[in-house]
PDB file of C-alpha atoms and ligand atoms in Angstrom:
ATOM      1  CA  UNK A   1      54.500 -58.498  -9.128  1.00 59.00           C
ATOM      2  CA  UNK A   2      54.711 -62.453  -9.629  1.00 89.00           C
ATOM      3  CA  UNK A   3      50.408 -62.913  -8.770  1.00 93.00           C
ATOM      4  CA  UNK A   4      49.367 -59.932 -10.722  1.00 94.00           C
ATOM      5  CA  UNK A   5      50.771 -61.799 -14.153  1.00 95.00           C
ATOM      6  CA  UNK A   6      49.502 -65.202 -12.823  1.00 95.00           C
ATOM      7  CA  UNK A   7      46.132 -63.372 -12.141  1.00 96.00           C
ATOM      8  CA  UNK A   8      45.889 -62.300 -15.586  1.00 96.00           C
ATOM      9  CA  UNK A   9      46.913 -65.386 -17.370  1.00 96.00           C
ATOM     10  CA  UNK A  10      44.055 -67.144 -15.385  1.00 96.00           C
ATOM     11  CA  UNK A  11      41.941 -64.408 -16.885  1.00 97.00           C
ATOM     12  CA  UNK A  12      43.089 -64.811 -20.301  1.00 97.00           C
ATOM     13  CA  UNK A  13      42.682 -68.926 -19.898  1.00 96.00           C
ATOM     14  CA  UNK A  14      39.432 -68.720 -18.443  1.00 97.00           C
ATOM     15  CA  UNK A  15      38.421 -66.078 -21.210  1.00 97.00           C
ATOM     16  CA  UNK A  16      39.490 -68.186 -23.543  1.00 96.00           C
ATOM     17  CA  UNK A  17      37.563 -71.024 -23.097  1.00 95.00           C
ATOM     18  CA  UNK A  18      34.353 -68.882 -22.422  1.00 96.00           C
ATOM     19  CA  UNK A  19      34.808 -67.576 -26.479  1.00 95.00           C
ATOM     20  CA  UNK A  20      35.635 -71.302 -27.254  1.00 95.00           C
ATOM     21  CA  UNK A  21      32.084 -72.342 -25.755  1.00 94.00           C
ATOM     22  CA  UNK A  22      30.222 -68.946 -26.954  1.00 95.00           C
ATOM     23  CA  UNK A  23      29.640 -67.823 -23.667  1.00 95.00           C
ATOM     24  CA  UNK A  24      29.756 -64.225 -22.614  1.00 93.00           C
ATOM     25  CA  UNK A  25      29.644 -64.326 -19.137  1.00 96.00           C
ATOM     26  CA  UNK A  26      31.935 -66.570 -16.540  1.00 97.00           C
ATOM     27  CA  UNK A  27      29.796 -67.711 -13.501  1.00 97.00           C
ATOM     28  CA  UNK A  28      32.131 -69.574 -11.348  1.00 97.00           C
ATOM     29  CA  UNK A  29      35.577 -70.556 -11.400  1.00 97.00           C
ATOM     30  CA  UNK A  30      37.184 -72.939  -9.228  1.00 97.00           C
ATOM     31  CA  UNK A  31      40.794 -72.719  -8.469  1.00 96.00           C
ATOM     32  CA  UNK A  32      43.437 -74.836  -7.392  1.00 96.00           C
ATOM     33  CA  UNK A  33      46.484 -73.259  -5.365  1.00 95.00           C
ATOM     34  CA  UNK A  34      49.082 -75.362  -3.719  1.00 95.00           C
ATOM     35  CA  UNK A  35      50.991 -74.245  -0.161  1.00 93.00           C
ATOM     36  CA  UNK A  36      54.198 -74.987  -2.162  1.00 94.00           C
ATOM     37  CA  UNK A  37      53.412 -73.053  -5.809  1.00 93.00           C
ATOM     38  CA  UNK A  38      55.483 -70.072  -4.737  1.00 90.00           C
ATOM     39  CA  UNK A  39      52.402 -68.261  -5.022  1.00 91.00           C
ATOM     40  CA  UNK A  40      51.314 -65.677  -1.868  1.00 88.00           C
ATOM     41  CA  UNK A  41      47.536 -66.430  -1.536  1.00 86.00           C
ATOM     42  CA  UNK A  42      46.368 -63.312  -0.410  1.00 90.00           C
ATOM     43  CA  UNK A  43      48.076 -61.316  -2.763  1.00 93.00           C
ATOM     44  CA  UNK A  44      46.963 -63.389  -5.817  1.00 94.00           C
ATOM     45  CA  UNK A  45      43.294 -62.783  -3.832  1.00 92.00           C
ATOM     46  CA  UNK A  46      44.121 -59.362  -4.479  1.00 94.00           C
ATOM     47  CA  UNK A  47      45.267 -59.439  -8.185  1.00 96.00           C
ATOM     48  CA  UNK A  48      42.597 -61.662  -9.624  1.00 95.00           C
ATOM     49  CA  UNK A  49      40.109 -58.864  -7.763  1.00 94.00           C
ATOM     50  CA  UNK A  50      41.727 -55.965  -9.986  1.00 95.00           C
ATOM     51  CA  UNK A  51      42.613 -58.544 -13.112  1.00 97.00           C
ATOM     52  CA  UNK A  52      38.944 -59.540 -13.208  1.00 97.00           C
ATOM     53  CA  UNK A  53      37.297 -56.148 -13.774  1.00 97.00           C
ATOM     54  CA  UNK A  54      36.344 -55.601 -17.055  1.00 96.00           C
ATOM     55  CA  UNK A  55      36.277 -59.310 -18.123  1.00 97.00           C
ATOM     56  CA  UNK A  56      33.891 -61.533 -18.754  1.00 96.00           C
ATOM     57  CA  UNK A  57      34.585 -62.912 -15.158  1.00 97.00           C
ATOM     58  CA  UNK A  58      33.920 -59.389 -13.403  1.00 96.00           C
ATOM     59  CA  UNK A  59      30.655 -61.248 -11.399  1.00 95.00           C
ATOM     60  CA  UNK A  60      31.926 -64.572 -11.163  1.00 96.00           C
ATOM     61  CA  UNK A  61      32.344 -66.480  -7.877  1.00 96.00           C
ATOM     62  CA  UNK A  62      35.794 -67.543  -7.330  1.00 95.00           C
ATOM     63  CA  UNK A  63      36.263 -70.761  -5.281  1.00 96.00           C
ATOM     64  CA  UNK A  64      39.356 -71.610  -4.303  1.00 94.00           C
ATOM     65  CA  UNK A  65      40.925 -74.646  -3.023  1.00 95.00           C
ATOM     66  CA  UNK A  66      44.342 -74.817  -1.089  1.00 93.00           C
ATOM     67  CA  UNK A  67      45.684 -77.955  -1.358  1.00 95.00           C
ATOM     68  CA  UNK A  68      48.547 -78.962   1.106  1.00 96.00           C
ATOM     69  CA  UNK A  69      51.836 -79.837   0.792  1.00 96.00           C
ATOM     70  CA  UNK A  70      53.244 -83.043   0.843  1.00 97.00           C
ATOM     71  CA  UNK A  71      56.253 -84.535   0.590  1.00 97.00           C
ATOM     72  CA  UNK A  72      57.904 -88.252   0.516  1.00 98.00           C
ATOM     73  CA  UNK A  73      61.671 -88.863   1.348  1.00 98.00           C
ATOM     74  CA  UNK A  74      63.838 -90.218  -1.122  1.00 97.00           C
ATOM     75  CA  UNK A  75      65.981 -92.349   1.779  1.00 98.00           C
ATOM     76  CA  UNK A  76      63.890 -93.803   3.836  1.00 98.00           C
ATOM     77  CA  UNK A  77      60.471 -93.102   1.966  1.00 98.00           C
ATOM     78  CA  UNK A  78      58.889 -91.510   5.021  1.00 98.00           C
ATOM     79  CA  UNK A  79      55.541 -89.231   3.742  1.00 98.00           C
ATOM     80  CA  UNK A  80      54.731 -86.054   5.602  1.00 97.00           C
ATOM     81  CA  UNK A  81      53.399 -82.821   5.387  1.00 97.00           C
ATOM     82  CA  UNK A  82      55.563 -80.113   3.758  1.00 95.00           C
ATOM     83  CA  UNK A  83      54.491 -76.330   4.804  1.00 90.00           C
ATOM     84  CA  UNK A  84      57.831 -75.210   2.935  1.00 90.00           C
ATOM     85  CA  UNK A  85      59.806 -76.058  -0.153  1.00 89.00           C
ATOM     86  CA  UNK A  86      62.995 -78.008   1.079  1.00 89.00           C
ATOM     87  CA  UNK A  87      61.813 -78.864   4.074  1.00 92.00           C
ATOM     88  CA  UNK A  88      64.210 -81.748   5.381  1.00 96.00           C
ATOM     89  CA  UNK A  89      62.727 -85.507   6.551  1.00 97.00           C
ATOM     90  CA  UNK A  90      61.206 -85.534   9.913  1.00 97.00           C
ATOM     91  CA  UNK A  91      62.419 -89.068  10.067  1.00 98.00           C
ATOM     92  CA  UNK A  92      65.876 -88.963   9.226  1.00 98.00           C
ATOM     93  CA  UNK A  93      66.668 -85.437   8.188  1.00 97.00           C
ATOM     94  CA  UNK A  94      67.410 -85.945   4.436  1.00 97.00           C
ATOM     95  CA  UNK A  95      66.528 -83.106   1.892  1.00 96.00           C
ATOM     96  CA  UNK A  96      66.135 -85.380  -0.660  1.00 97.00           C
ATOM     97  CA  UNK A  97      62.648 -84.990  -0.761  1.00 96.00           C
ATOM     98  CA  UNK A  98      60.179 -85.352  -3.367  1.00 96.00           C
ATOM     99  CA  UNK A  99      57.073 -83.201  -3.553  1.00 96.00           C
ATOM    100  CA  UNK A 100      53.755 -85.191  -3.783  1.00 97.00           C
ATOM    101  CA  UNK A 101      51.516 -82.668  -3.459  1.00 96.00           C
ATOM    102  CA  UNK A 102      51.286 -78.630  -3.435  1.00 96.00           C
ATOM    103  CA  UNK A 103      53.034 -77.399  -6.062  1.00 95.00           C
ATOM    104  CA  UNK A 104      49.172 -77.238  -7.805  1.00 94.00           C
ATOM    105  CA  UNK A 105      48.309 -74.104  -9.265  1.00 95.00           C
ATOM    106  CA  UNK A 106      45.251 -74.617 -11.893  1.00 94.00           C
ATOM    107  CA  UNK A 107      42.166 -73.496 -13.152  1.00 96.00           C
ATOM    108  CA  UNK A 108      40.050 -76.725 -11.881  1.00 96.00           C
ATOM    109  CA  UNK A 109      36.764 -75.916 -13.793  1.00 96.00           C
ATOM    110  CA  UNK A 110      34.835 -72.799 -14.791  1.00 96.00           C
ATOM    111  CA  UNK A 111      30.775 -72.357 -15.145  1.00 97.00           C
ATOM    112  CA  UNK A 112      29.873 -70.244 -18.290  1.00 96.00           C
ATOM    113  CA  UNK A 113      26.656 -68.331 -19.380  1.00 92.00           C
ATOM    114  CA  UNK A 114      25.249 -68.509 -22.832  1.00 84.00           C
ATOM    115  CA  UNK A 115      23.665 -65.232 -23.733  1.00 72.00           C
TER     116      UNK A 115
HETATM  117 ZN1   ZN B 201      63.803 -89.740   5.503  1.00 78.85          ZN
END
């Protein structure tokens, strides 16, 4: 499964940068997932639940944001919002589009403990 490996190389970052800072416990991390990263939300809900135990982020809150996709046209520069990879202009049809936004997927900060 695609998440469950994404899930645990978010764990690995994040666990990472904890042991770079000295901290043993993760508080909070804040995600960013795009509508267009290919990734299925829920399910990567579901992985990072099972990835997390056992880590230093077992009790952290996860906040996520979904950012939105969003897409200008290459022909006649039209920008709109893109709920699907190759989605074609609304203006004139092309599929020469270029993706502005959505394709996000990041670790946008993390809160650590010192202990
Ligand atoms: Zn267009």
């Amino acid at each position: 499964m695609h998440e469950l490996s994404i899930a645990r190389s978010i764990v690995e970052l994040v666990e990472e940068q904890a042991d770079n800072r000295g901290a043993s416990v993760v508080e909070e991390l804040e995600l960013e997932i795009g509508h267009l990263s290919g990734v299925e939300i829920q399910t990567l809900a579901f992985a990072l639940d099972s990835a997390i135990k056992g880590s230093k982020l077992e009790k952290a809150r996860i906040i996520r944001h979904y950012i939105e996709g969003e897409g200008q046209c290459s022909d006649c520069e039209t920008i709109f919002p893109m709920n699907a990879l190759f989605s074609p202009c609304p203006h004139c049809g092309s599929y020469l589009v270029k993706i502005l936004k959505g394709k996000e997927l990041r670790v946008k900060s993390i809160v650590v403990k010192k202990e």
